[in-house]
GROMACS .gro file of C-alpha atoms in nm:
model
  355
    1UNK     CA    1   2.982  -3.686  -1.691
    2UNK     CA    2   2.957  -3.920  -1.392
    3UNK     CA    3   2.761  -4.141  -1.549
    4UNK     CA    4   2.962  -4.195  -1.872
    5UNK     CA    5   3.271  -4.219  -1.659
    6UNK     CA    6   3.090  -4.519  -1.529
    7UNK     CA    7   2.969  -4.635  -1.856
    8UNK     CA    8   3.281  -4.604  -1.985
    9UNK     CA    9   3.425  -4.829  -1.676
   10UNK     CA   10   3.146  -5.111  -1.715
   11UNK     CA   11   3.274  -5.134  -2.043
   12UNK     CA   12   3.611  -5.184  -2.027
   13UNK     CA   13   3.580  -5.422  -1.716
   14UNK     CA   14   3.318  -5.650  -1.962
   15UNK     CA   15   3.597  -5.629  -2.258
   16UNK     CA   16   3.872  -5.750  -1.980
   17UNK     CA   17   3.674  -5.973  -1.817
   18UNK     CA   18   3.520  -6.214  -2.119
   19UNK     CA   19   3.841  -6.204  -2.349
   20UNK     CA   20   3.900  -6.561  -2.395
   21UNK     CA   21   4.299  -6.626  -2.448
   22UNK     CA   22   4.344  -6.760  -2.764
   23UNK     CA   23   4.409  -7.142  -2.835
   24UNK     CA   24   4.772  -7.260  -2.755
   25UNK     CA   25   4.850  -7.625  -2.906
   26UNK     CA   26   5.061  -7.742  -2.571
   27UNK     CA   27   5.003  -8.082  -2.705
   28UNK     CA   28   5.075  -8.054  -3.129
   29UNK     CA   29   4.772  -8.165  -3.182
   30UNK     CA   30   4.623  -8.148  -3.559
   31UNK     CA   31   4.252  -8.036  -3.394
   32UNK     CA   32   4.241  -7.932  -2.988
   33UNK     CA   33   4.031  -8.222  -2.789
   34UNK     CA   34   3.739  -8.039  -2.592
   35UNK     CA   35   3.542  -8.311  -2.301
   36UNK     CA   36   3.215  -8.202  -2.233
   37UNK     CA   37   3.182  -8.375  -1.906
   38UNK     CA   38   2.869  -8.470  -1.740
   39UNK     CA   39   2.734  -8.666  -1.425
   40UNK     CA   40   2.544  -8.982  -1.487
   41UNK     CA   41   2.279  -8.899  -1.226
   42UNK     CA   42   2.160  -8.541  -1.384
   43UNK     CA   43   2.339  -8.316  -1.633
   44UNK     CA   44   2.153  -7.984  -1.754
   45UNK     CA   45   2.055  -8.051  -2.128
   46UNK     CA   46   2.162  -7.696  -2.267
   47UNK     CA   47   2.451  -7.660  -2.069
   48UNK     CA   48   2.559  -7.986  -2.230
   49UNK     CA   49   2.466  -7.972  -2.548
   50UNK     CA   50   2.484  -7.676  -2.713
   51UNK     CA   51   2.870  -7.644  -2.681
   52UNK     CA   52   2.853  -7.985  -2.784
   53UNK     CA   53   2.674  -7.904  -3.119
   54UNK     CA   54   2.815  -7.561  -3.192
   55UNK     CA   55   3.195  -7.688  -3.146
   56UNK     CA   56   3.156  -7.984  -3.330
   57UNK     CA   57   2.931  -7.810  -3.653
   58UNK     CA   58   3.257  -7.564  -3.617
   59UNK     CA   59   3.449  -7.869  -3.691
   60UNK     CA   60   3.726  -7.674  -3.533
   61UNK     CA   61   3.793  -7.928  -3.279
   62UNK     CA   62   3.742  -8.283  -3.175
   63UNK     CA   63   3.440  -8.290  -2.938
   64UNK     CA   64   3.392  -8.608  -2.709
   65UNK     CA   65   3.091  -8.621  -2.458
   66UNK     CA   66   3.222  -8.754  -2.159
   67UNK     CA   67   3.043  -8.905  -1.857
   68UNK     CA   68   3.169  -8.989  -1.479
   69UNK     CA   69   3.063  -9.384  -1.499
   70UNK     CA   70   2.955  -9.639  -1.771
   71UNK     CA   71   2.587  -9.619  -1.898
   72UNK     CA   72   2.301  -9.403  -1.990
   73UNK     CA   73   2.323  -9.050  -1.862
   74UNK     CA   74   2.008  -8.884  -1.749
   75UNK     CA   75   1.971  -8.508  -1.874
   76UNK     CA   76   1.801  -8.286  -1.678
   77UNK     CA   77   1.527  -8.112  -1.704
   78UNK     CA   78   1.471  -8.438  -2.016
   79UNK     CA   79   1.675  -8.651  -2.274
   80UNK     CA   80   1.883  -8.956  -2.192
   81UNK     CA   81   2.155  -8.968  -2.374
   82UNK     CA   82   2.483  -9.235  -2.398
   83UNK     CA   83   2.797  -9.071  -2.429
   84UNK     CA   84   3.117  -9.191  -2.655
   85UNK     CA   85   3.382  -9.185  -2.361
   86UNK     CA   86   3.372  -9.201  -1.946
   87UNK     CA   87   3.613  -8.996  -1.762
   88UNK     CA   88   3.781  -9.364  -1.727
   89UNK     CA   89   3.845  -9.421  -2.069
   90UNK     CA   90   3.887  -9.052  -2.137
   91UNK     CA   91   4.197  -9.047  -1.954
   92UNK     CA   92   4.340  -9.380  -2.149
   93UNK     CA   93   4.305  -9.250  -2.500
   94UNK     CA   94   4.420  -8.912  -2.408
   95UNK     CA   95   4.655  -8.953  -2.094
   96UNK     CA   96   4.767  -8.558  -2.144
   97UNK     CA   97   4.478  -8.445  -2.121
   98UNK     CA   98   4.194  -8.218  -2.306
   99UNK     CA   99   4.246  -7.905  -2.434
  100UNK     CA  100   3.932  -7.755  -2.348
  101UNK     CA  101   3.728  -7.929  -2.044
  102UNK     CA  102   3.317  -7.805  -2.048
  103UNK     CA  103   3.144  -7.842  -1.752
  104UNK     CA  104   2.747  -7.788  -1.724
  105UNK     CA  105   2.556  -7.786  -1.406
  106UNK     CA  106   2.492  -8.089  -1.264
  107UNK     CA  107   2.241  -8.207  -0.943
  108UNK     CA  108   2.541  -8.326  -0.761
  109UNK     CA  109   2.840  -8.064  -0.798
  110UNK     CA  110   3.026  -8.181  -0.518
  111UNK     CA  111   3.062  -8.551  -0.652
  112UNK     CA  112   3.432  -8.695  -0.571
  113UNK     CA  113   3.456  -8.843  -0.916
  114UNK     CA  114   3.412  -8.578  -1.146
  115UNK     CA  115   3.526  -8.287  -0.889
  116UNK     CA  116   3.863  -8.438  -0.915
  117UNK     CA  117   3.917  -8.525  -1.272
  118UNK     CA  118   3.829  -8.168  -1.321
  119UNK     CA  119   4.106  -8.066  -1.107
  120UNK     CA  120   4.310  -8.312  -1.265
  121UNK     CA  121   4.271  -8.185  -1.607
  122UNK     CA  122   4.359  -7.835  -1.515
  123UNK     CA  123   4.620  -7.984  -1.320
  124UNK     CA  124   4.752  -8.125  -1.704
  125UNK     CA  125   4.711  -7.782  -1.868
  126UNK     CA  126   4.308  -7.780  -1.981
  127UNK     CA  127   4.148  -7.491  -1.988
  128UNK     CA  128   3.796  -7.544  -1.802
  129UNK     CA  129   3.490  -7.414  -1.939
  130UNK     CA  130   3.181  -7.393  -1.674
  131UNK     CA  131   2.820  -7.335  -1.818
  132UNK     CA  132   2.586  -7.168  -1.568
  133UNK     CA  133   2.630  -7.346  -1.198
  134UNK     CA  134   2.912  -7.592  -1.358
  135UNK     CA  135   3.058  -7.334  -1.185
  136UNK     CA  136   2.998  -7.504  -0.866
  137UNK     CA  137   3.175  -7.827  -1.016
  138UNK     CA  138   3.478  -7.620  -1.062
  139UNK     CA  139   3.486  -7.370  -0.766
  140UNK     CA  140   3.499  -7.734  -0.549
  141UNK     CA  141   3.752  -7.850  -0.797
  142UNK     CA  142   3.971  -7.530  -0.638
  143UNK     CA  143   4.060  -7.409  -0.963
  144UNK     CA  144   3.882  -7.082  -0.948
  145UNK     CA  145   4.064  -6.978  -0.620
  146UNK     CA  146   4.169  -6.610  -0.653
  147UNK     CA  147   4.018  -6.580  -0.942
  148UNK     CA  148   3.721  -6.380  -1.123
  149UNK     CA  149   3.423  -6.619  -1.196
  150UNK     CA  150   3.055  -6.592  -1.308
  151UNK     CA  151   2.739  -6.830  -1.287
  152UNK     CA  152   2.354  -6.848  -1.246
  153UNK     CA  153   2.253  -6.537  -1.090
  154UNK     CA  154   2.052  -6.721  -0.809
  155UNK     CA  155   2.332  -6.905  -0.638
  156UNK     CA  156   2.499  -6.600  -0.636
  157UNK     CA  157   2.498  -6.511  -0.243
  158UNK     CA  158   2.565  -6.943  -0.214
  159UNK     CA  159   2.880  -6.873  -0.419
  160UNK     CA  160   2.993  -6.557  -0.234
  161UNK     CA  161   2.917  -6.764   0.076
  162UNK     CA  162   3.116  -7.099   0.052
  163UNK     CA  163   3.387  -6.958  -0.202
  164UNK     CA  164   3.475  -6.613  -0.041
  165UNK     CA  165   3.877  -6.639  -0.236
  166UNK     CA  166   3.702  -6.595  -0.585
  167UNK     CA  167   3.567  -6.295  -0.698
  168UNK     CA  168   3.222  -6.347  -0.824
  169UNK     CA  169   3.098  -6.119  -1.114
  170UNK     CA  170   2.764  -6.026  -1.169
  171UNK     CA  171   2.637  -5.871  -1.524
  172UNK     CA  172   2.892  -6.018  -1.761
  173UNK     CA  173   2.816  -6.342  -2.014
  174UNK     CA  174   3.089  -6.502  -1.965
  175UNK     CA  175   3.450  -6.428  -1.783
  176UNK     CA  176   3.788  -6.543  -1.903
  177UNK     CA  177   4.035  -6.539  -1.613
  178UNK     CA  178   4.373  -6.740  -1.743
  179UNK     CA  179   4.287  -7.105  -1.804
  180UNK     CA  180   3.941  -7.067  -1.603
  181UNK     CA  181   3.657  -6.962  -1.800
  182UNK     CA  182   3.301  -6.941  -1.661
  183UNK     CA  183   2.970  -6.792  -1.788
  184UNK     CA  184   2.626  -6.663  -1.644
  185UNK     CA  185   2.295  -6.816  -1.665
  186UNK     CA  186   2.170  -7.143  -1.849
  187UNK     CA  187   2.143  -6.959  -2.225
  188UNK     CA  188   2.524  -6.823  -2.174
  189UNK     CA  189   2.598  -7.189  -2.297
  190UNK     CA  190   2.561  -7.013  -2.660
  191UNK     CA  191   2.784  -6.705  -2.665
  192UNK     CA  192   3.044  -6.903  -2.472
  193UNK     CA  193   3.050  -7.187  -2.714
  194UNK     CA  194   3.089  -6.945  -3.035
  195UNK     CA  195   3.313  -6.710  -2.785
  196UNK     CA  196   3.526  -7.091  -2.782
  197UNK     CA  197   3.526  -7.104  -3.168
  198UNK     CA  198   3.669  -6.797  -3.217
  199UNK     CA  199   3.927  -6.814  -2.924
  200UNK     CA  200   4.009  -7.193  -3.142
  201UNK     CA  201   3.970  -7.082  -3.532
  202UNK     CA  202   3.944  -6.724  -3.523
  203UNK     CA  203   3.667  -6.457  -3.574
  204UNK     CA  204   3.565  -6.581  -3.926
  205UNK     CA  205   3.508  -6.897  -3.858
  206UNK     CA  206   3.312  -6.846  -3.548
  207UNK     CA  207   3.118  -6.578  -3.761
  208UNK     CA  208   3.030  -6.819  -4.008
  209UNK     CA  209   2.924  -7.069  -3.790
  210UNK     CA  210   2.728  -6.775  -3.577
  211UNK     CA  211   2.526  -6.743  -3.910
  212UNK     CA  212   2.489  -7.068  -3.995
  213UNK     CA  213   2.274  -7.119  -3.659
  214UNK     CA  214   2.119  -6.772  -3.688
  215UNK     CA  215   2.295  -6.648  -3.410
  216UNK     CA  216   2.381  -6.229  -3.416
  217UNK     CA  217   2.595  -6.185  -3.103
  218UNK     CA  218   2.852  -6.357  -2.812
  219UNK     CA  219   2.988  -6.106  -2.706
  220UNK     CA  220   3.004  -6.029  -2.276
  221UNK     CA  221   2.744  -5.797  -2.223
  222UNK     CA  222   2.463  -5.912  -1.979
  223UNK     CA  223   2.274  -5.767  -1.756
  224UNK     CA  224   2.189  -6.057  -1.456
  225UNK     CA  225   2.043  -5.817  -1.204
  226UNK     CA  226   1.696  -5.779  -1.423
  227UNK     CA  227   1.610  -6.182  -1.343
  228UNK     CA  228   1.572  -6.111  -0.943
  229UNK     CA  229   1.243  -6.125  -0.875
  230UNK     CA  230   1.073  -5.820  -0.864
  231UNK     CA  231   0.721  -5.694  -0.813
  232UNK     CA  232   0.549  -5.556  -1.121
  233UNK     CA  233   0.786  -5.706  -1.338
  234UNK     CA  234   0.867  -6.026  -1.345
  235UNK     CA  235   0.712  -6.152  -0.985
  236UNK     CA  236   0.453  -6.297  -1.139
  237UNK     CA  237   0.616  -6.521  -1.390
  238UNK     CA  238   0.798  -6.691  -1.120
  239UNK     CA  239   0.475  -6.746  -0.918
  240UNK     CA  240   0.347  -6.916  -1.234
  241UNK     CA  241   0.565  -7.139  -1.170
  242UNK     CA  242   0.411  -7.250  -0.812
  243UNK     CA  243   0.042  -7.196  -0.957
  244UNK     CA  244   0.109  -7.435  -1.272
  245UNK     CA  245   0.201  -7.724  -0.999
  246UNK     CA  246  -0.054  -7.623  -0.797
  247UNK     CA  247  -0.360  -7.624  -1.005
  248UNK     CA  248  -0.267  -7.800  -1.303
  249UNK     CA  249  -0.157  -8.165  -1.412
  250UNK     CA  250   0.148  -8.205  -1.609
  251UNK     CA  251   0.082  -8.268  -1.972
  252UNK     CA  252   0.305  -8.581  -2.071
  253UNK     CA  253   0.486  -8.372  -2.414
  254UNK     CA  254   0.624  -8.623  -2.662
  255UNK     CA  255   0.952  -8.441  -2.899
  256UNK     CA  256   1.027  -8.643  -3.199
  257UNK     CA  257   1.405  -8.750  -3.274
  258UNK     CA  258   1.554  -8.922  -3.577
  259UNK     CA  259   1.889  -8.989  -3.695
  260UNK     CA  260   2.097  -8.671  -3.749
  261UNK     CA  261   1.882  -8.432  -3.572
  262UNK     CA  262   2.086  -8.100  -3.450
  263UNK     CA  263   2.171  -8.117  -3.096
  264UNK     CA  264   2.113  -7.731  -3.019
  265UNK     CA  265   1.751  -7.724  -3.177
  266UNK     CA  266   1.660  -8.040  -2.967
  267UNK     CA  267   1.838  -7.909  -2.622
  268UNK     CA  268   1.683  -7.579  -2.656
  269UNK     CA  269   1.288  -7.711  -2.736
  270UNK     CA  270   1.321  -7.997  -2.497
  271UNK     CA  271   1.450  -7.801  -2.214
  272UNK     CA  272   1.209  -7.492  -2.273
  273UNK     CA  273   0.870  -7.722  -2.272
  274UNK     CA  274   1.015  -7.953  -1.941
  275UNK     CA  275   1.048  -7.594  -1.735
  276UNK     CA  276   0.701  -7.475  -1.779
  277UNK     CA  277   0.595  -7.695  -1.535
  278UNK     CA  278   0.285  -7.739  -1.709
  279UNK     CA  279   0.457  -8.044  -1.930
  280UNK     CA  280   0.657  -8.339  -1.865
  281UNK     CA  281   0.865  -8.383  -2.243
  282UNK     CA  282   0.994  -8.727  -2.366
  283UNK     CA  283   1.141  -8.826  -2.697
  284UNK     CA  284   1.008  -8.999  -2.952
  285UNK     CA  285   1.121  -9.215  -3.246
  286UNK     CA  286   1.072  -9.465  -3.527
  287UNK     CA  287   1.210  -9.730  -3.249
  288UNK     CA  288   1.374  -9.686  -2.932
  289UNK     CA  289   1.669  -9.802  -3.042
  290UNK     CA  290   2.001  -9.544  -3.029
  291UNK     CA  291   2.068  -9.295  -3.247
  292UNK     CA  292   2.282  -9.029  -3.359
  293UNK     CA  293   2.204  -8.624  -3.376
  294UNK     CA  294   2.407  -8.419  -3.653
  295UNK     CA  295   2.726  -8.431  -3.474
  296UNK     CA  296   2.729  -8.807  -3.294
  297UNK     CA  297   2.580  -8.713  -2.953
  298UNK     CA  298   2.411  -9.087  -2.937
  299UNK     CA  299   2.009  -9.022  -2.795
  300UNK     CA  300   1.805  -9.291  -2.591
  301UNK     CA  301   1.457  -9.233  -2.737
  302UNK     CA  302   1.224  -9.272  -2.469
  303UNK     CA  303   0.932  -9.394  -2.647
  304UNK     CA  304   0.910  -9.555  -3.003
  305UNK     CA  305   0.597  -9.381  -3.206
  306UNK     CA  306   0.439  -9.655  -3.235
  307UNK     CA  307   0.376  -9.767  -2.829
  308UNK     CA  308   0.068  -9.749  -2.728
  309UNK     CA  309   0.138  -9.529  -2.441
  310UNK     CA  310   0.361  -9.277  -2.657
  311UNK     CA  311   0.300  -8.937  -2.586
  312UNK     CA  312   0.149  -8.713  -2.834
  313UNK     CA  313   0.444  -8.539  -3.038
  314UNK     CA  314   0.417  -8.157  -3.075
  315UNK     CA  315   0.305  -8.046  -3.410
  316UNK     CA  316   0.521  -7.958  -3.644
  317UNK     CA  317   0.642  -7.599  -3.664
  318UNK     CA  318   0.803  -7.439  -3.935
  319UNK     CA  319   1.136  -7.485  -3.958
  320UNK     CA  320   1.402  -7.242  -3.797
  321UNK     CA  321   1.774  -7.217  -3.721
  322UNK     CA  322   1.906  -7.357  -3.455
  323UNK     CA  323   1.998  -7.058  -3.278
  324UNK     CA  324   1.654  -6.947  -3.319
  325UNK     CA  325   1.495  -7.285  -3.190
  326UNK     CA  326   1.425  -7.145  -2.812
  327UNK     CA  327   1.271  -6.763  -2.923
  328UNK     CA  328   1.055  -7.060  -3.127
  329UNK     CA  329   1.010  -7.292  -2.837
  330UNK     CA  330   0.871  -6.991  -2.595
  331UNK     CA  331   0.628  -6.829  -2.840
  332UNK     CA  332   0.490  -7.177  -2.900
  333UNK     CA  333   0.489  -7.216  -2.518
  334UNK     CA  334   0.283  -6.888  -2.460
  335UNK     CA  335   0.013  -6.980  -2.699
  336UNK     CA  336  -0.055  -7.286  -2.562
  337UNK     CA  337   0.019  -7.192  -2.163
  338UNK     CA  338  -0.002  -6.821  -2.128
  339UNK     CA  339   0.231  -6.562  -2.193
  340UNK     CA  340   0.317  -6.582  -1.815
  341UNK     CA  341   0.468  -6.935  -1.799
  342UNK     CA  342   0.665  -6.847  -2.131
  343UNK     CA  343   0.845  -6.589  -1.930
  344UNK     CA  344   0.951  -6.811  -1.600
  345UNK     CA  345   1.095  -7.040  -1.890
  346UNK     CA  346   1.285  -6.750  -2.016
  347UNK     CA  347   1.388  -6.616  -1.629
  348UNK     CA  348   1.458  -6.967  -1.529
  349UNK     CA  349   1.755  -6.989  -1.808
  350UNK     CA  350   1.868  -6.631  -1.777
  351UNK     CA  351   1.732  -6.544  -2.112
  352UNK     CA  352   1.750  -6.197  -2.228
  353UNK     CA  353   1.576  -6.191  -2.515
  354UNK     CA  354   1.203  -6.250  -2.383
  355UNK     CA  355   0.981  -6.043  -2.253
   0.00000   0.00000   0.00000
């Protein structure tokens, strides 16, 4: 009885905590205008671009890719990409504000710039979106003060630490506290993004574009506490991770890119291979010239196919959905690297779904 008492509990807590308010047009607006705001000097790739690519193949809203300063911004753990605004010119086409502001981790989290034009746009009404350790962006931005919040479940006791006025939750995809919104782990960048269509054009259209993708389920549930490392069951993946830099050279990985390739497919294959640490990935094209993915994210190719020093391109695979591209990415992974390093891929981006 105790236990489904609990149960019970742990359920309605989840359904509370990741109910995302639904959209509110404060500025009559024919589409809402969602920023998905990065830092020049390192910007996680999924955490970036999936919400990118799911929102804008929603075509629910108008989806800009924003970036702190002029010029190329470096993705991390690969990609370069060149976004359409800064936060500079942002601000002077849309002096209001955004409707929805996305913020992905980043290597610097306490940078002046963007820390304070995320305050900012809260400040104007936004709603602000973190992916994963974004959450770090925001919690110095002050805007998750006596709030509930979520992130990566590693900087959890780092969170609880330095921002002791927010209550951190643990277990839960993604949290919806007012106009703060914040989600767990690298891979919540999916359900939150889908969780964002629906909250924008309702539960049909975030179905259909769930399906589309090949994408089942967004809903909260999560369980972070079975990524801590533990012995006998996942210990050893994340020593793979030491051993593969320890005894083996990284294998240069080249990922081929053309004109209107899909943003979430790329982000999700690109960012699996680069965390093996067995493989350093760069793209790949006809030129290195810039081009466009499905949606307009504009890509730096690193490499044209036809430079001598090119990296060899993975073969092709058969083709899947997009929502299906990193199940894809870590099979192909744990053929050619061991079922091991597969799984510190899957740990390292809070992954559920390998095992």
């Amino acid at each position: 009885m105790r236990s489904l008492l609990l149960s019970l509990l742990l359920f309605c807590r989840l359904a509370v905590a990741g109910e995302i308010p639904t959209y509110s047009n404060l500025h009559a607006r024919a589409q809402p205008v969602v920023a998905v705001v990065g830092y020049n000097g390192g910007t996680e790739l999924t955490d970036f671009a999936i919400p990118y690519g799911v929102l804008a193949r929603s075509g629910s809203a108008q989806v800009i890719a924003v970036a702190t300063q002029s010029g190329p911004m470096t993705m991390k753990p690969a990609l370069r990409i060149q976004t359409q605004d800064t936060i500079a010119t942002f601000d002077a086409r849309f002096p209001d504000g955004a409707d929805y502001v996305i913020v992905p981790a980043v290597v610097k989290p306490n940078d002046a710039t963007l820390v304070a034009w995320v305050a900012s746009q809260g400040a104007k009404g936004a709603t602000i979106v973190s992916i994963c350790d974004g959450a770090l962006v925001v919690a110095n931005a002050g805007l998750f003060k006596g709030r509930r919040a979520t992130a990566h479940w590693a900087t959890g006791d780092y969170r609880r630490e330095h921002y002791p006025d927010t209550e951190w939750l643990s277990n839960v995809r993604y949290v919806a506290d007012g106009r703060v919104i914040s989600s767990a782990g690298v891979s919540a960048a999916m359900p939150t993004a889908l969780a964002l269509v629906e909250a924008i054009a309702g539960n049909a259209r975030a179905s259909a574009v769930a399906r589309d993708i090949g994408v089942s389920d967004w809903s909260t549930m999560h369980n972070s506490d079975i990524f801590h490392p533990r012995l006998g069951v996942n210990l050893g993946a994340y020593l793979t991770g030491y051993t593969n830099q320890w005894f083996h050279s990284a294998e240069r990985i080249g990922i081929t890119v053309a004109p209107g390739v899909d943003e979430v497919s790329l982000a999700f294959t690109a960012d699996a291979w680069a965390r093996s640490k067995r493989s350093q990935v760069y793209t790949v094209a006809a030129s290195t010239t810039a081009l466009s993915s499905q949606h307009g994210l504009t890509i730096l190719p690193d490499y044209a196919a036809t430079d001598a020093d090119a990296p060899p391109a993975l073969p092709a695979t058969a083709a899947v959905l997009p929502g299906q591209a990193l199940d894809c990415a870590l099979e192909e992974l744990a053929q050619r690297y061991g079922h091991r390093t597969a799984f510190l891929v899957a740990l390292e981006l809070e992954y559920p779904s390998y095992r």
